């Protein structure tokens, strides 16, 4: 028998290359985000804005109950998300994360089961660093273990924060948790929360389903709240910071201007303006108030289905500020069926008598590549807060717009 040494070596070499290519392919297949979990902006509730670190299982259950009984679930709100501070102070002997036993005596799995039994989805919070912003245990070095734990508990949504991460590469850190979630096998929405520090709009579409574009929201219409090295921002400040990133957002990858402050203390007109602009911006609608004790006005704002429909429109285009007339901003958002949403926002401290001559307007959306031509045919104007038709675009619009309030309409084609 002759032995062809060279051919044999070549075959071995080829086999190694094939194995390498196979593994590379396998890594590609198994490292991705769970697609199509957020084809419209996620809707739900998160504990942070109202109760901060004061989370416990009874409160979360009450909120889940209120989400259903208030009618919010019927409007599309789904996720009940526990933000920071649910954690125990140490991991178990194998390094698995646990909940604070005094605050969550029945455990997170039982709580997730309860939330699911209401037809809702359950979310949780962690951080890419060693510690969360509230000083609890972060996921650094435990990403795969934590992802496995969340999958076992029945988590559907993970908000992943960015405190204590100065020496980390953001894209790398968020890719690690994405891969960990994927390998744990349970579809989980990944909410990236690094405040826009590392331009997530440029790299996160294949990693998460939404990314924060700004620092934290503060419960005021137009203020800056300074906390030493960082600031939180009022509604107007936030919209000014995030509008420029609209071209990066779309179905399954949304710009996130932070959670809602509706019902947390601003007057109803400011809450209405806040909610309207979030909907014009195709922003995630994560309420942050006490759902079990809502005023009539708060409930009316959070459950206005016609306004929510603008946010949830399947075309998924983030609206834009088309023009400014003194203190009034004019926002447009194209919609799937050919209608347009339009919102006049009075940022000023005085009411305004507005006159808007439709025929003089040229509306071009460079991102959606759409144009609105009023001279081709008139649109019927439906006021989405008054819930009635108020005219047509063949006549100049004359309206009174109070300070810090909106006229939000749908132009029916
Ligand atoms: C950061 C986030 C907030 C909240 C807190 C919790 O500030 O941006 O939304 O999650 O941490 O500590």
Coordinates of C-alpha atoms and ligand atoms in Angstrom, one line a residue:
X1 CA 0.0 0.0 0.0
X2 CA 1.3 3.4 -0.9
X3 CA 0.8 6.3 1.5
X4 CA 0.4 9.7 0.0
X5 CA 1.6 11.8 2.9
X6 CA 1.0 15.2 1.3
X7 CA -2.6 14.4 0.2
X8 CA -3.4 13.2 3.7
X9 CA -2.0 16.4 5.2
X10 CA -4.0 18.5 2.8
X11 CA -7.2 16.6 3.6
X12 CA -6.6 17.2 7.3
X13 CA -5.9 20.9 6.6
X14 CA -9.1 21.1 4.5
X15 CA -11.1 19.5 7.3
X16 CA -9.8 22.0 9.8
X17 CA -10.8 24.9 7.5
X18 CA -14.2 23.3 7.0
X19 CA -14.7 23.0 10.8
X20 CA -13.5 26.6 11.3
X21 CA -16.0 27.8 8.7
X22 CA -18.8 25.7 10.2
X23 CA -18.1 27.2 13.6
X24 CA -18.0 30.7 12.2
X25 CA -21.4 30.0 10.5
X26 CA -22.8 28.6 13.7
X27 CA -21.6 31.7 15.7
X28 CA -23.3 33.9 13.1
X29 CA -26.5 31.9 13.3
X30 CA -26.6 31.9 17.1
X31 CA -25.5 35.5 17.7
X32 CA -28.3 37.8 16.9
X33 CA -31.1 39.7 18.5
X34 CA -34.5 38.2 18.7
X35 CA -36.1 39.8 15.7
X36 CA -39.6 41.2 15.4
X37 CA -40.4 41.6 19.1
X38 CA -41.0 45.3 18.8
X39 CA -42.4 46.1 15.3
X40 CA -44.2 49.0 16.9
X41 CA -42.8 51.0 19.9
X42 CA -43.1 49.0 23.1
X43 CA -45.8 50.0 25.6
X44 CA -46.0 49.3 29.3
X45 CA -45.1 50.6 32.7
X46 CA -41.8 50.9 34.6
X47 CA -41.3 51.5 38.3
X48 CA -38.5 54.0 38.2
X49 CA -40.1 57.4 37.6
X50 CA -42.6 57.1 40.4
X51 CA -41.2 54.8 43.1
X52 CA -37.4 54.6 42.4
X53 CA -35.8 52.0 44.6
X54 CA -39.0 51.4 46.5
X55 CA -39.9 48.2 44.6
X56 CA -41.6 45.2 46.0
X57 CA -43.8 42.4 44.8
X58 CA -47.1 43.7 46.2
X59 CA -46.7 47.0 44.4
X60 CA -45.9 45.3 41.1
X61 CA -48.9 43.0 41.4
X62 CA -51.1 46.0 42.2
X63 CA -49.8 47.8 39.1
X64 CA -50.5 44.7 37.0
X65 CA -54.0 44.6 38.3
X66 CA -54.5 48.3 37.6
X67 CA -53.1 48.0 34.1
X68 CA -56.0 45.7 33.4
X69 CA -58.8 47.4 35.4
X70 CA -57.9 50.9 34.2
X71 CA -58.3 49.8 30.5
X72 CA -54.7 50.5 29.7
X73 CA -54.1 46.9 28.7
X74 CA -56.9 47.2 26.2
X75 CA -55.1 50.2 24.7
X76 CA -52.0 48.1 24.1
X77 CA -49.9 48.6 27.2
X78 CA -48.2 45.2 27.8
X79 CA -44.9 45.3 29.7
X80 CA -44.7 45.6 33.5
X81 CA -41.0 46.4 34.1
X82 CA -39.2 46.4 37.5
X83 CA -36.4 48.9 37.2
X84 CA -33.4 49.2 39.6
X85 CA -33.1 47.8 43.2
X86 CA -34.9 44.5 43.0
X87 CA -31.7 42.6 43.6
X88 CA -30.3 40.8 46.7
X89 CA -27.0 42.1 48.0
X90 CA -25.0 39.0 47.0
X91 CA -25.2 36.3 44.4
X92 CA -25.7 32.7 45.4
X93 CA -22.8 30.3 45.8
X94 CA -22.7 29.5 42.1
X95 CA -22.9 33.2 41.1
X96 CA -26.6 33.3 40.1
X97 CA -28.5 36.6 40.8
X98 CA -31.3 36.6 43.3
X99 CA -34.0 39.0 44.3
X100 CA -34.1 40.8 47.6
X101 CA -36.0 38.3 49.8
X102 CA -37.6 40.9 52.0
X103 CA -39.1 42.8 49.0
X104 CA -39.8 39.8 46.8
X105 CA -40.6 36.9 49.3
X106 CA -42.4 34.8 46.6
X107 CA -39.5 35.3 44.2
X108 CA -39.4 36.8 40.7
X109 CA -40.6 33.7 38.9
X110 CA -43.9 33.8 40.9
X111 CA -44.3 37.5 40.1
X112 CA -43.6 37.0 36.4
X113 CA -46.2 34.1 36.5
X114 CA -48.7 36.5 38.1
X115 CA -48.1 39.2 35.5
X116 CA -48.4 36.7 32.7
X117 CA -51.7 35.4 34.2
X118 CA -53.1 38.9 33.6
X119 CA -52.2 38.6 29.9
X120 CA -49.3 41.0 30.4
X121 CA -45.6 40.7 29.9
X122 CA -42.8 41.0 32.5
X123 CA -39.6 43.0 32.4
X124 CA -36.6 43.5 34.6
X125 CA -33.5 45.7 34.8
X126 CA -29.7 45.2 35.0
X127 CA -26.6 47.0 34.2
X128 CA -23.5 46.3 32.0
X129 CA -21.2 47.3 34.8
X130 CA -20.4 45.7 38.2
X131 CA -23.1 47.7 39.8
X132 CA -26.3 49.4 38.7
X133 CA -27.0 53.1 39.0
X134 CA -28.7 52.4 42.3
X135 CA -25.6 50.5 43.6
X136 CA -27.1 47.0 43.3
X137 CA -25.4 44.0 41.6
X138 CA -24.7 44.5 37.8
X139 CA -24.3 41.8 35.2
X140 CA -20.6 42.3 34.3
X141 CA -18.9 38.9 34.1
X142 CA -22.3 37.2 34.7
X143 CA -24.0 38.0 31.5
X144 CA -24.8 34.4 30.4
X145 CA -25.8 33.4 33.9
X146 CA -28.1 36.3 34.2
X147 CA -29.7 35.8 30.8
X148 CA -30.3 32.2 31.8
X149 CA -31.9 33.2 35.0
X150 CA -34.1 35.7 33.3
X151 CA -35.2 33.1 30.8
X152 CA -36.0 30.7 33.6
X153 CA -38.0 33.3 35.4
X154 CA -40.1 34.1 32.3
X155 CA -38.7 37.6 31.6
X156 CA -39.9 39.2 28.4
X157 CA -38.1 42.6 28.5
X158 CA -34.7 43.6 29.8
X159 CA -33.7 47.2 30.4
X160 CA -29.9 47.2 30.5
X161 CA -28.2 50.3 32.0
X162 CA -24.7 51.8 31.8
X163 CA -23.5 52.8 35.2
X164 CA -19.9 51.9 36.2
X165 CA -19.0 51.2 32.6
X166 CA -16.4 53.8 31.8
X167 CA -13.8 51.2 30.7
X168 CA -16.2 49.2 28.6
X169 CA -16.9 49.4 24.9
X170 CA -20.6 50.0 24.6
X171 CA -21.2 48.1 21.4
X172 CA -19.2 45.2 22.8
X173 CA -21.0 45.2 26.1
X174 CA -24.5 45.3 24.6
X175 CA -23.5 42.7 22.0
X176 CA -22.5 40.4 24.9
X177 CA -25.8 40.6 26.6
X178 CA -27.7 40.3 23.3
X179 CA -25.8 37.1 22.6
X180 CA -26.3 35.8 26.1
X181 CA -30.1 36.4 25.8
X182 CA -30.2 34.7 22.5
X183 CA -28.3 31.7 23.8
X184 CA -30.7 31.4 26.8
X185 CA -33.4 30.8 24.2
X186 CA -36.3 33.0 25.5
X187 CA -37.3 35.9 23.3
X188 CA -36.6 39.0 25.4
X189 CA -36.9 42.7 24.2
X190 CA -33.5 44.4 24.8
X191 CA -33.9 48.0 25.9
X192 CA -30.5 49.7 25.7
X193 CA -30.0 52.5 28.2
X194 CA -26.7 54.2 27.8
X195 CA -28.2 57.7 27.4
X196 CA -26.9 58.2 23.9
X197 CA -23.3 58.6 25.2
X198 CA -21.9 56.3 22.5
X199 CA -24.3 57.1 19.6
X200 CA -26.3 53.8 19.8
X201 CA -28.4 54.9 16.8
X202 CA -25.3 54.2 14.7
X203 CA -24.7 50.6 15.9
X204 CA -27.6 49.3 18.0
X205 CA -30.3 48.3 15.4
X206 CA -28.9 44.8 15.2
X207 CA -28.4 44.6 19.0
X208 CA -31.4 46.0 20.8
X209 CA -35.0 46.9 20.1
X210 CA -34.8 50.4 21.5
X211 CA -32.1 52.7 22.8
X212 CA -32.2 55.7 25.0
X213 CA -31.1 58.9 23.1
X214 CA -30.7 61.2 26.1
X215 CA -30.1 61.4 29.8
X216 CA -32.9 60.8 32.2
X217 CA -36.2 62.6 32.0
X218 CA -37.3 64.9 34.8
X219 CA -40.9 65.6 35.7
X220 CA -41.1 69.1 34.4
X221 CA -42.0 70.7 31.0
X222 CA -38.9 72.7 30.3
X223 CA -36.2 72.5 33.0
X224 CA -32.8 71.0 33.7
X225 CA -32.3 69.3 37.0
X226 CA -28.6 69.1 37.9
X227 CA -27.2 66.3 40.0
X228 CA -23.5 67.2 40.3
X229 CA -21.9 65.4 37.4
X230 CA -25.0 64.8 35.3
X231 CA -28.4 66.3 34.6
X232 CA -32.0 65.1 34.1
X233 CA -34.1 66.9 31.5
X234 CA -37.7 68.2 31.1
X235 CA -39.9 67.3 28.2
X236 CA -39.0 70.1 25.8
X237 CA -35.2 69.6 26.4
X238 CA -35.5 65.9 25.6
X239 CA -37.4 66.4 22.4
X240 CA -34.9 69.0 21.2
X241 CA -32.1 66.5 21.9
X242 CA -33.6 63.5 20.1
X243 CA -35.3 64.7 17.0
X244 CA -32.1 64.8 15.0
X245 CA -31.8 61.0 15.2
X246 CA -35.1 60.2 13.5
X247 CA -33.6 58.6 10.4
X248 CA -32.1 55.8 12.5
X249 CA -35.4 54.7 14.0
X250 CA -38.0 52.2 12.6
X251 CA -39.8 48.9 13.3
X252 CA -37.9 46.8 15.8
X253 CA -35.3 49.5 16.5
X254 CA -36.6 52.6 18.2
X255 CA -35.2 55.9 19.5
X256 CA -36.2 56.1 23.2
X257 CA -36.5 59.6 24.7
X258 CA -37.1 57.9 28.1
X259 CA -40.2 56.9 30.0
X260 CA -43.4 58.9 30.5
X261 CA -43.9 61.3 33.4
X262 CA -47.7 61.6 32.6
X263 CA -49.6 61.6 35.9
X264 CA -46.6 62.4 38.0
X265 CA -47.4 66.0 38.8
X266 CA -47.3 68.2 35.7
X267 CA -50.6 70.0 34.9
X268 CA -52.9 68.2 32.4
X269 CA -52.0 70.5 29.5
X270 CA -48.3 69.7 29.9
X271 CA -48.9 66.0 30.3
X272 CA -51.1 66.1 27.2
X273 CA -48.3 67.9 25.2
X274 CA -45.7 65.5 26.5
X275 CA -47.8 62.4 25.5
X276 CA -48.6 63.9 22.1
X277 CA -45.0 64.6 21.2
X278 CA -43.9 61.1 22.4
X279 CA -46.6 59.7 20.1
X280 CA -45.6 62.0 17.2
X281 CA -42.0 60.7 17.8
X282 CA -42.9 57.0 17.6
X283 CA -41.4 56.7 21.1
X284 CA -41.8 53.7 23.4
X285 CA -44.8 54.5 25.7
X286 CA -43.6 53.3 29.1
X287 CA -45.8 54.9 31.7
X288 CA -44.2 55.7 35.0
X289 CA -47.0 56.8 37.3
X290 CA -49.1 55.1 40.0
X291 CA -51.7 53.3 37.8
X292 CA -53.7 52.3 40.8
X293 CA -54.4 56.0 41.7
X294 CA -54.9 58.0 38.5
X295 CA -56.8 61.2 38.1
X296 CA -59.5 61.3 35.4
X297 CA -57.2 63.6 33.2
X298 CA -54.2 61.3 33.5
X299 CA -56.3 58.2 32.5
X300 CA -57.8 60.1 29.6
X301 CA -54.4 61.0 28.3
X302 CA -52.8 57.6 28.7
X303 CA -55.8 55.8 27.2
X304 CA -56.5 58.0 24.2
X305 CA -56.6 55.3 21.5
X306 CA -56.5 57.7 18.6
X307 CA -53.4 59.4 19.8
X308 CA -51.8 56.0 20.7
X309 CA -52.6 54.8 17.1
X310 CA -50.3 57.6 15.8
X311 CA -47.4 56.2 18.0
X312 CA -48.2 52.6 17.0
X313 CA -48.6 53.2 13.3
X314 CA -47.0 50.3 11.4
X315 CA -45.1 52.6 9.0
X316 CA -42.9 53.3 12.0
X317 CA -41.7 56.7 10.9
X318 CA -40.6 59.1 13.7
X319 CA -42.2 62.4 13.2
X320 CA -40.4 65.7 12.6
X321 CA -40.6 69.4 13.4
X322 CA -41.6 70.9 10.1
X323 CA -41.7 74.6 11.0
X324 CA -41.9 77.1 13.8
X325 CA -44.4 80.0 13.9
X326 CA -43.3 82.1 17.0
X327 CA -43.8 79.9 20.0
X328 CA -45.7 77.2 18.0
X329 CA -43.9 74.2 16.6
X330 CA -45.6 72.2 13.8
X331 CA -44.8 68.5 13.9
X332 CA -45.7 66.1 11.1
X333 CA -45.7 62.2 11.0
X334 CA -46.7 60.2 7.9
X335 CA -48.9 57.2 8.5
X336 CA -49.3 53.8 6.8
X337 CA -52.6 54.4 5.2
X338 CA -51.7 57.7 3.6
X339 CA -53.0 59.8 6.4
X340 CA -50.7 62.2 8.3
X341 CA -50.6 63.1 11.9
X342 CA -50.0 66.8 12.7
X343 CA -49.3 68.4 16.1
X344 CA -49.2 72.1 16.9
X345 CA -47.2 72.5 20.1
X346 CA -47.3 75.8 21.9
X347 CA -44.0 75.9 23.8
X348 CA -44.5 79.5 25.0
X349 CA -45.9 80.8 28.3
X350 CA -48.8 82.7 26.6
X351 CA -51.8 81.4 24.6
X352 CA -51.7 82.0 20.9
X353 CA -54.4 82.6 18.3
X354 CA -53.1 80.5 15.4
X355 CA -53.9 80.9 11.8
X356 CA -52.6 78.1 9.5
X357 CA -53.0 78.4 5.8
X358 CA -52.7 74.9 4.5
X359 CA -52.2 75.9 0.9
X360 CA -49.1 77.8 1.7
X361 CA -47.4 74.8 3.2
X362 CA -45.0 72.4 1.5
X363 CA -44.5 69.3 3.5
X364 CA -41.6 67.0 2.6
X365 CA -40.4 64.1 4.7
X366 CA -36.8 63.3 3.5
X367 CA -36.6 60.2 5.7
X368 CA -39.9 58.6 4.5
X369 CA -39.5 60.1 1.1
X370 CA -43.1 61.3 1.2
X371 CA -44.7 64.6 0.3
X372 CA -48.0 66.1 1.5
X373 CA -49.6 68.3 -1.2
X374 CA -52.6 70.2 0.1
X375 CA -53.3 71.7 -3.3
X376 CA -53.9 68.3 -4.8
X377 CA -56.9 67.5 -2.6
X378 CA -58.3 68.6 0.8
X379 CA -57.9 66.4 3.9
X380 CA -60.5 66.1 6.6
X381 CA -59.1 67.3 9.9
X382 CA -59.9 65.1 13.0
X383 CA -58.9 66.6 16.4
X384 CA -57.5 63.7 18.3
X385 CA -58.0 65.2 21.8
X386 CA -61.5 66.6 21.2
X387 CA -62.2 63.4 19.3
X388 CA -64.2 65.1 16.5
X389 CA -63.8 66.4 13.0
X390 CA -63.0 70.1 13.0
X391 CA -62.9 71.0 9.3
X392 CA -61.0 70.5 6.2
X393 CA -57.7 71.7 4.8
X394 CA -59.5 73.7 2.1
X395 CA -60.1 76.5 4.6
X396 CA -57.5 78.4 6.7
X397 CA -57.3 76.8 10.2
X398 CA -58.1 79.3 13.0
X399 CA -57.6 78.1 16.5
X400 CA -56.8 79.1 20.0
X401 CA -53.8 77.3 21.5
X402 CA -53.2 77.6 25.3
X403 CA -49.7 77.8 26.7
X404 CA -47.8 74.5 26.9
X405 CA -50.5 72.6 25.1
X406 CA -51.2 71.0 21.7
X407 CA -53.7 70.7 18.9
X408 CA -53.1 67.2 17.6
X409 CA -54.9 66.1 14.5
X410 CA -55.1 63.4 12.0
X411 CA -55.4 64.4 8.4
X412 CA -57.7 61.9 6.8
X413 CA -56.9 61.5 3.1
Ligands
LIG1 C1 -30.4 55.3 35.2 C2 -31.4 55.2 34.1 C3 -32.8 55.4 34.7 C4 -33.0 54.4 35.9 C5 -31.9 54.5 36.9 C6 -32.0 53.4 37.9 O1 -30.3 56.6 35.6 O2 -31.2 56.0 33.0 O3 -33.8 55.2 33.7 O4 -33.0 53.1 35.3 O5 -30.6 54.5 36.3 O6 -31.0 53.5 38.9

